[in-house]
Amino acid sequence: MINIGIVGYGYWGPNLVRNFAETPGAQVAAVADLDTAKLELVRRRFPAVKTTTNFQDLLADASIDAIAVATPVSTHFEIGMAALRSGKHLWLEKPMAETSYQAHKLVDEAERRGRVLIVDHTFIYTGAVRKMGEIIKSGDLGRVYYYDSIRVNLGLFQRDVSVISDLAVHDFSILDYLLGEHPAAVSASGINHFPGTPENLAYITLFYDSGTIAHANVSWLAPVKVRQILLGGSKKMITYDDLEPSEKIKVYDKGVSFTDDPQQIQEMRVGYRTGDMWAPKLSVTEALRVEGEHFIDCIEHGKTPETDGRLGLRVVELIEAATSSMRGRGETVYIRRQEKAA
Ligand SMILES: NC(=O)c1ccc[n+]([C@@H]2O[C@H](COP(=O)([O-])OP(=O)(O)OC[C@H]3O[C@@H](n4cnc5c(N)ncnc54)[C@H](O)[C@@H]3O)[C@@H](O)[C@H]2O)c1
């Protein structure tokens, strides 16, 4: 049985507690939060779970094997590093740290100590993203031309990070997983309409050496919630609507072809293919459950998580590059060549 201590019981922390409480091989031993009202909620719902306002109590508890950190991003480095140094395995919420320097340090520390470090890029564990990955890897999509995402809603405004860190981070991790390629350059624009708070809407374009182009429109200022991705390939095209209760993914046998036939050269050389559409069956297991079980499996069998610290670091590097471009009003920021994503 792997004993887990969870730090942070705000918006996301309760999802971690609920999932780990139901994950075979795991047990929630304790929850830490600075807010005693939050701890009261834990005690009412999970009477057997210990509570404390001091996360150090969890680190000092030798019966706890792993720490999950669901506090604001600005605290991830301090709490995560302390957890690793006390010998615990570590689950860090996305994004794993505020800077790539901090992310590097966390990756190094986990590797040096032989501890499992997983970053909660939840979308990678959804049936929908896995299905898109399968379709790309099988070659059915053909060459990936573009990825276009809209991820907007009203709030939740974050105090310590911009909308890029909060929402585009999902697209960065999904792209890393789907393409297995790090972008060569990024251009982003965004704005902060409320002085003293981070940027609340942004448009980010990522350029890849392979020719793929990716775009994400992220906002906390939209009147409606939209979570849609278009993925266009040379053979097929996919739509992904995360708010659809079923049939989240639709695969279209549509595309264009160009002819070099001299007979047709004076005419329009482009042909349109409009074939069938189908909605593949997706796993309906909650992504956090899949990820929780994967974390336990990695701890028990010394495996590397699919969303390990290195993926988390690549994502933080993209956040930094996009933020730097945004502050330069869209100037192109070139990204240092990376080890290839898995
Ligand atoms: N994976 C996802 O899809 C997903 C979704 C939402 C949020 N998140 C991530 O979860 C993290 C938390 O976000 P949130 O929206 O739950 O924030 P939140 O502000 O609602 O909750 C944070 C909680 O941490 C507590 N806290 C702060 N500092 C602490 C400390 N030093 N010790 C103990 N407790 C402390 C606060 O009292 C609060 O209850 C962020 O990294 C966010 O990006 C991930």
PDB file of C-alpha atoms in Angstrom, residues 130-337:
ATOM      1  CA  ARG A 130      -4.949   8.750 -26.368  1.00  0.00           C
ATOM      2  CA  LYS A 131      -7.198   7.991 -29.331  1.00  0.00           C
ATOM      3  CA  MET A 132      -5.811  10.977 -31.265  1.00  0.00           C
ATOM      4  CA  GLY A 133      -2.308   9.716 -30.461  1.00  0.00           C
ATOM      5  CA  GLU A 134      -3.206   6.243 -31.766  1.00  0.00           C
ATOM      6  CA  ILE A 135      -4.594   7.660 -34.995  1.00  0.00           C
ATOM      7  CA  ILE A 136      -1.459   9.741 -35.590  1.00  0.00           C
ATOM      8  CA  LYS A 137       0.937   6.918 -34.711  1.00  0.00           C
ATOM      9  CA  SER A 138      -0.869   4.419 -36.949  1.00  0.00           C
ATOM     10  CA  GLY A 139      -0.293   6.777 -39.881  1.00  0.00           C
ATOM     11  CA  ASP A 140      -4.042   7.086 -40.532  1.00  0.00           C
ATOM     12  CA  LEU A 141      -4.001  10.878 -40.132  1.00  0.00           C
ATOM     13  CA  GLY A 142      -1.058  11.248 -42.523  1.00  0.00           C
ATOM     14  CA  ARG A 143       1.270  14.191 -42.129  1.00  0.00           C
ATOM     15  CA  VAL A 144       0.052  16.523 -39.365  1.00  0.00           C
ATOM     16  CA  TYR A 145      -0.653  19.889 -41.002  1.00  0.00           C
ATOM     17  CA  TYR A 146      -2.114  21.786 -38.075  1.00  0.00           C
ATOM     18  CA  TYR A 147      -3.490  21.736 -34.500  1.00  0.00           C
ATOM     19  CA  ASP A 148      -5.940  24.476 -33.626  1.00  0.00           C
ATOM     20  CA  SER A 149      -7.372  24.806 -30.116  1.00  0.00           C
ATOM     21  CA  ILE A 150      -9.930  27.044 -28.415  1.00  0.00           C
ATOM     22  CA  ARG A 151      -9.883  26.848 -24.614  1.00  0.00           C
ATOM     23  CA  VAL A 152     -11.964  29.713 -23.246  1.00  0.00           C
ATOM     24  CA  ASN A 153     -14.426  30.376 -20.411  1.00  0.00           C
ATOM     25  CA  LEU A 154     -15.193  32.974 -17.729  1.00  0.00           C
ATOM     26  CA  GLY A 155     -12.454  32.578 -15.064  1.00  0.00           C
ATOM     27  CA  LEU A 156     -11.052  31.074 -12.996  1.00  0.00           C
ATOM     28  CA  PHE A 157      -8.666  34.049 -12.701  1.00  0.00           C
ATOM     29  CA  GLN A 158      -5.360  32.976 -11.150  1.00  0.00           C
ATOM     30  CA  ARG A 159      -3.418  35.401  -9.006  1.00  0.00           C
ATOM     31  CA  ASP A 160       0.082  34.087  -9.608  1.00  0.00           C
ATOM     32  CA  VAL A 161       0.114  32.903 -13.253  1.00  0.00           C
ATOM     33  CA  SER A 162      -1.167  34.052 -16.638  1.00  0.00           C
ATOM     34  CA  VAL A 163      -3.741  32.312 -18.802  1.00  0.00           C
ATOM     35  CA  ILE A 164      -0.855  30.724 -20.752  1.00  0.00           C
ATOM     36  CA  SER A 165       0.336  28.872 -17.630  1.00  0.00           C
ATOM     37  CA  ASP A 166      -3.203  28.008 -16.647  1.00  0.00           C
ATOM     38  CA  LEU A 167      -4.848  26.954 -19.937  1.00  0.00           C
ATOM     39  CA  ALA A 168      -2.368  26.853 -22.848  1.00  0.00           C
ATOM     40  CA  VAL A 169      -0.310  24.503 -20.685  1.00  0.00           C
ATOM     41  CA  HIS A 170      -2.860  21.812 -21.615  1.00  0.00           C
ATOM     42  CA  ASP A 171      -2.245  22.345 -25.332  1.00  0.00           C
ATOM     43  CA  PHE A 172       1.526  22.315 -24.816  1.00  0.00           C
ATOM     44  CA  SER A 173       1.369  18.934 -23.072  1.00  0.00           C
ATOM     45  CA  ILE A 174      -1.117  17.464 -25.586  1.00  0.00           C
ATOM     46  CA  LEU A 175       1.087  18.623 -28.481  1.00  0.00           C
ATOM     47  CA  ASP A 176       4.191  17.150 -26.850  1.00  0.00           C
ATOM     48  CA  TYR A 177       2.384  13.827 -26.507  1.00  0.00           C
ATOM     49  CA  LEU A 178       0.809  13.813 -29.978  1.00  0.00           C
ATOM     50  CA  LEU A 179       3.688  15.103 -32.074  1.00  0.00           C
ATOM     51  CA  GLY A 180       6.724  13.865 -30.135  1.00  0.00           C
ATOM     52  CA  GLU A 181       8.424  16.991 -31.447  1.00  0.00           C
ATOM     53  CA  HIS A 182       9.394  20.209 -29.691  1.00  0.00           C
ATOM     54  CA  PRO A 183       8.471  23.442 -31.501  1.00  0.00           C
ATOM     55  CA  ALA A 184      11.237  25.410 -33.174  1.00  0.00           C
ATOM     56  CA  ALA A 185       9.681  28.801 -32.507  1.00  0.00           C
ATOM     57  CA  VAL A 186       6.743  30.486 -30.856  1.00  0.00           C
ATOM     58  CA  SER A 187       4.884  33.720 -31.375  1.00  0.00           C
ATOM     59  CA  ALA A 188       2.269  34.867 -28.886  1.00  0.00           C
ATOM     60  CA  SER A 189       0.153  37.875 -28.210  1.00  0.00           C
ATOM     61  CA  GLY A 190      -2.002  38.534 -25.208  1.00  0.00           C
ATOM     62  CA  ILE A 191      -3.338  41.193 -22.941  1.00  0.00           C
ATOM     63  CA  ASN A 192      -4.149  41.980 -19.371  1.00  0.00           C
ATOM     64  CA  HIS A 193      -7.297  44.066 -19.068  1.00  0.00           C
ATOM     65  CA  PHE A 194      -7.097  44.356 -15.286  1.00  0.00           C
ATOM     66  CA  PRO A 195      -3.964  46.132 -13.994  1.00  0.00           C
ATOM     67  CA  GLY A 196      -2.001  44.164 -11.441  1.00  0.00           C
ATOM     68  CA  THR A 197      -3.179  40.737 -12.620  1.00  0.00           C
ATOM     69  CA  PRO A 198      -1.491  38.402 -15.130  1.00  0.00           C
ATOM     70  CA  GLU A 199      -2.546  38.269 -18.821  1.00  0.00           C
ATOM     71  CA  ASN A 200      -6.103  36.973 -19.110  1.00  0.00           C
ATOM     72  CA  LEU A 201      -6.309  36.171 -22.823  1.00  0.00           C
ATOM     73  CA  ALA A 202      -3.681  35.011 -25.294  1.00  0.00           C
ATOM     74  CA  TYR A 203      -3.200  33.679 -28.825  1.00  0.00           C
ATOM     75  CA  ILE A 204      -0.184  31.443 -29.236  1.00  0.00           C
ATOM     76  CA  THR A 205       1.295  30.025 -32.441  1.00  0.00           C
ATOM     77  CA  LEU A 206       3.888  27.265 -32.391  1.00  0.00           C
ATOM     78  CA  PHE A 207       6.048  26.431 -35.425  1.00  0.00           C
ATOM     79  CA  TYR A 208       7.565  22.983 -35.914  1.00  0.00           C
ATOM     80  CA  ASP A 209      10.501  21.954 -38.120  1.00  0.00           C
ATOM     81  CA  SER A 210       8.360  19.175 -39.595  1.00  0.00           C
ATOM     82  CA  GLY A 211       6.009  21.805 -41.010  1.00  0.00           C
ATOM     83  CA  THR A 212       3.208  21.383 -38.473  1.00  0.00           C
ATOM     84  CA  ILE A 213       1.740  24.626 -37.172  1.00  0.00           C
ATOM     85  CA  ALA A 214      -0.201  24.800 -33.895  1.00  0.00           C
ATOM     86  CA  HIS A 215      -2.370  27.527 -32.479  1.00  0.00           C
ATOM     87  CA  ALA A 216      -4.101  27.983 -29.119  1.00  0.00           C
ATOM     88  CA  ASN A 217      -6.661  30.641 -28.213  1.00  0.00           C
ATOM     89  CA  VAL A 218      -6.952  30.789 -24.416  1.00  0.00           C
ATOM     90  CA  SER A 219      -9.049  33.141 -22.310  1.00  0.00           C
ATOM     91  CA  TRP A 220     -10.621  33.684 -18.900  1.00  0.00           C
ATOM     92  CA  LEU A 221     -12.891  36.344 -20.382  1.00  0.00           C
ATOM     93  CA  ALA A 222     -15.308  34.394 -22.579  1.00  0.00           C
ATOM     94  CA  PRO A 223     -19.034  34.281 -21.877  1.00  0.00           C
ATOM     95  CA  VAL A 224     -19.221  30.583 -22.748  1.00  0.00           C
ATOM     96  CA  LYS A 225     -16.998  27.619 -22.073  1.00  0.00           C
ATOM     97  CA  VAL A 226     -15.390  26.142 -25.200  1.00  0.00           C
ATOM     98  CA  ARG A 227     -12.898  23.280 -25.306  1.00  0.00           C
ATOM     99  CA  GLN A 228     -12.362  22.386 -28.939  1.00  0.00           C
ATOM    100  CA  ILE A 229      -9.414  21.163 -30.975  1.00  0.00           C
ATOM    101  CA  LEU A 230      -9.128  20.708 -34.739  1.00  0.00           C
ATOM    102  CA  LEU A 231      -6.360  18.427 -35.938  1.00  0.00           C
ATOM    103  CA  GLY A 232      -5.725  18.374 -39.665  1.00  0.00           C
ATOM    104  CA  GLY A 233      -3.663  15.758 -41.452  1.00  0.00           C
ATOM    105  CA  SER A 234      -2.909  14.902 -45.063  1.00  0.00           C
ATOM    106  CA  LYS A 235      -5.215  11.864 -44.930  1.00  0.00           C
ATOM    107  CA  LYS A 236      -7.814  12.590 -42.229  1.00  0.00           C
ATOM    108  CA  MET A 237      -9.035  15.412 -40.016  1.00  0.00           C
ATOM    109  CA  ILE A 238     -10.178  15.193 -36.401  1.00  0.00           C
ATOM    110  CA  THR A 239     -12.428  17.347 -34.249  1.00  0.00           C
ATOM    111  CA  TYR A 240     -12.247  17.012 -30.470  1.00  0.00           C
ATOM    112  CA  ASP A 241     -14.919  18.639 -28.319  1.00  0.00           C
ATOM    113  CA  ASP A 242     -14.127  17.939 -24.686  1.00  0.00           C
ATOM    114  CA  LEU A 243     -17.538  19.185 -23.530  1.00  0.00           C
ATOM    115  CA  GLU A 244     -19.433  16.619 -25.615  1.00  0.00           C
ATOM    116  CA  PRO A 245     -20.741  13.956 -23.231  1.00  0.00           C
ATOM    117  CA  SER A 246     -20.131  11.243 -25.840  1.00  0.00           C
ATOM    118  CA  GLU A 247     -18.577  11.283 -29.309  1.00  0.00           C
ATOM    119  CA  LYS A 248     -15.904  13.736 -28.159  1.00  0.00           C
ATOM    120  CA  ILE A 249     -13.728  12.740 -31.112  1.00  0.00           C
ATOM    121  CA  LYS A 250     -14.892  12.724 -34.714  1.00  0.00           C
ATOM    122  CA  VAL A 251     -12.642  11.554 -37.516  1.00  0.00           C
ATOM    123  CA  TYR A 252     -13.370  12.927 -40.972  1.00  0.00           C
ATOM    124  CA  ASP A 253     -12.152  11.289 -44.129  1.00  0.00           C
ATOM    125  CA  LYS A 254     -11.738  14.676 -45.743  1.00  0.00           C
ATOM    126  CA  GLY A 255      -8.836  16.420 -47.373  1.00  0.00           C
ATOM    127  CA  VAL A 256      -7.451  18.089 -50.447  1.00  0.00           C
ATOM    128  CA  SER A 257      -5.203  16.897 -53.232  1.00  0.00           C
ATOM    129  CA  PHE A 258      -3.371  18.800 -55.931  1.00  0.00           C
ATOM    130  CA  THR A 259      -2.827  17.465 -59.405  1.00  0.00           C
ATOM    131  CA  ASP A 260       0.087  18.104 -61.764  1.00  0.00           C
ATOM    132  CA  ASP A 261      -1.886  16.745 -64.724  1.00  0.00           C
ATOM    133  CA  PRO A 262      -1.018  19.106 -67.645  1.00  0.00           C
ATOM    134  CA  GLN A 263      -4.585  18.729 -68.961  1.00  0.00           C
ATOM    135  CA  GLN A 264      -5.899  20.297 -65.802  1.00  0.00           C
ATOM    136  CA  ILE A 265      -3.122  22.759 -65.223  1.00  0.00           C
ATOM    137  CA  GLN A 266      -5.171  25.710 -66.546  1.00  0.00           C
ATOM    138  CA  GLU A 267      -8.039  24.775 -64.299  1.00  0.00           C
ATOM    139  CA  MET A 268      -8.297  24.618 -60.573  1.00  0.00           C
ATOM    140  CA  ARG A 269      -5.655  21.998 -59.624  1.00  0.00           C
ATOM    141  CA  VAL A 270      -7.091  21.259 -56.230  1.00  0.00           C
ATOM    142  CA  GLY A 271      -9.419  18.359 -55.560  1.00  0.00           C
ATOM    143  CA  TYR A 272     -11.517  17.927 -52.417  1.00  0.00           C
ATOM    144  CA  ARG A 273     -12.112  14.563 -50.815  1.00  0.00           C
ATOM    145  CA  THR A 274     -15.237  14.282 -48.684  1.00  0.00           C
ATOM    146  CA  GLY A 275     -15.668  10.806 -47.280  1.00  0.00           C
ATOM    147  CA  ASP A 276     -17.204   9.355 -44.145  1.00  0.00           C
ATOM    148  CA  MET A 277     -17.114  10.612 -40.591  1.00  0.00           C
ATOM    149  CA  TRP A 278     -16.937   8.295 -37.615  1.00  0.00           C
ATOM    150  CA  ALA A 279     -16.778   8.714 -33.861  1.00  0.00           C
ATOM    151  CA  PRO A 280     -14.377   6.151 -32.388  1.00  0.00           C
ATOM    152  CA  LYS A 281     -15.164   4.509 -29.061  1.00  0.00           C
ATOM    153  CA  LEU A 282     -13.150   6.085 -26.238  1.00  0.00           C
ATOM    154  CA  SER A 283     -12.160   4.851 -22.811  1.00  0.00           C
ATOM    155  CA  VAL A 284     -14.500   6.492 -20.297  1.00  0.00           C
ATOM    156  CA  THR A 285     -12.306   5.927 -17.236  1.00  0.00           C
ATOM    157  CA  GLU A 286     -11.654   9.230 -15.480  1.00  0.00           C
ATOM    158  CA  ALA A 287      -8.234  10.515 -16.540  1.00  0.00           C
ATOM    159  CA  LEU A 288      -7.149  11.201 -12.951  1.00  0.00           C
ATOM    160  CA  ARG A 289      -7.930   7.597 -12.060  1.00  0.00           C
ATOM    161  CA  VAL A 290      -5.774   6.313 -14.938  1.00  0.00           C
ATOM    162  CA  GLU A 291      -2.997   8.688 -13.925  1.00  0.00           C
ATOM    163  CA  GLY A 292      -3.239   7.808 -10.214  1.00  0.00           C
ATOM    164  CA  GLU A 293      -2.945   4.091 -10.979  1.00  0.00           C
ATOM    165  CA  HIS A 294      -0.025   4.827 -13.317  1.00  0.00           C
ATOM    166  CA  PHE A 295       1.753   6.793 -10.545  1.00  0.00           C
ATOM    167  CA  ILE A 296       1.348   3.893  -8.102  1.00  0.00           C
ATOM    168  CA  ASP A 297       2.577   1.428 -10.755  1.00  0.00           C
ATOM    169  CA  CYS A 298       5.649   3.623 -11.415  1.00  0.00           C
ATOM    170  CA  ILE A 299       6.464   3.752  -7.680  1.00  0.00           C
ATOM    171  CA  GLU A 300       5.998   0.018  -7.198  1.00  0.00           C
ATOM    172  CA  HIS A 301       7.913  -1.060 -10.291  1.00  0.00           C
ATOM    173  CA  GLY A 302      10.474   1.731 -10.722  1.00  0.00           C
ATOM    174  CA  LYS A 303       8.962   2.918 -14.014  1.00  0.00           C
ATOM    175  CA  THR A 304       9.163   6.374 -15.577  1.00  0.00           C
ATOM    176  CA  PRO A 305       5.796   8.164 -15.779  1.00  0.00           C
ATOM    177  CA  GLU A 306       4.409   9.099 -19.178  1.00  0.00           C
ATOM    178  CA  THR A 307       4.183  12.676 -17.932  1.00  0.00           C
ATOM    179  CA  ASP A 308       7.537  12.723 -16.165  1.00  0.00           C
ATOM    180  CA  GLY A 309       9.533  15.734 -14.995  1.00  0.00           C
ATOM    181  CA  ARG A 310      11.194  16.043 -18.410  1.00  0.00           C
ATOM    182  CA  LEU A 311       7.855  16.483 -20.155  1.00  0.00           C
ATOM    183  CA  GLY A 312       6.911  18.938 -17.388  1.00  0.00           C
ATOM    184  CA  LEU A 313      10.162  20.829 -18.016  1.00  0.00           C
ATOM    185  CA  ARG A 314       9.566  21.039 -21.791  1.00  0.00           C
ATOM    186  CA  VAL A 315       6.128  22.494 -21.050  1.00  0.00           C
ATOM    187  CA  VAL A 316       7.569  25.107 -18.656  1.00  0.00           C
ATOM    188  CA  GLU A 317      10.130  26.069 -21.317  1.00  0.00           C
ATOM    189  CA  LEU A 318       7.286  26.659 -23.776  1.00  0.00           C
ATOM    190  CA  ILE A 319       5.402  28.762 -21.228  1.00  0.00           C
ATOM    191  CA  GLU A 320       8.536  30.894 -20.784  1.00  0.00           C
ATOM    192  CA  ALA A 321       9.071  31.273 -24.539  1.00  0.00           C
ATOM    193  CA  ALA A 322       5.391  32.122 -25.179  1.00  0.00           C
ATOM    194  CA  THR A 323       5.361  34.618 -22.296  1.00  0.00           C
ATOM    195  CA  SER A 324       8.499  36.291 -23.552  1.00  0.00           C
ATOM    196  CA  SER A 325       6.992  36.558 -27.066  1.00  0.00           C
ATOM    197  CA  MET A 326       3.733  37.913 -25.639  1.00  0.00           C
ATOM    198  CA  ARG A 327       5.556  40.614 -23.677  1.00  0.00           C
ATOM    199  CA  GLY A 328       7.342  41.535 -26.940  1.00  0.00           C
ATOM    200  CA  ARG A 329       3.969  41.899 -28.717  1.00  0.00           C
ATOM    201  CA  GLY A 330       4.254  38.726 -30.735  1.00  0.00           C
ATOM    202  CA  GLU A 331       7.942  38.781 -31.649  1.00  0.00           C
ATOM    203  CA  THR A 332       9.202  35.343 -32.694  1.00  0.00           C
ATOM    204  CA  VAL A 333      11.065  33.509 -29.955  1.00  0.00           C
ATOM    205  CA  TYR A 334      13.260  30.633 -31.128  1.00  0.00           C
ATOM    206  CA  ILE A 335      13.372  27.612 -28.908  1.00  0.00           C
ATOM    207  CA  ARG A 336      16.581  25.908 -28.067  1.00  0.00           C
ATOM    208  CA  ARG A 337      16.916  22.491 -29.683  1.00  0.00           C
TER     209      ARG A 337
END
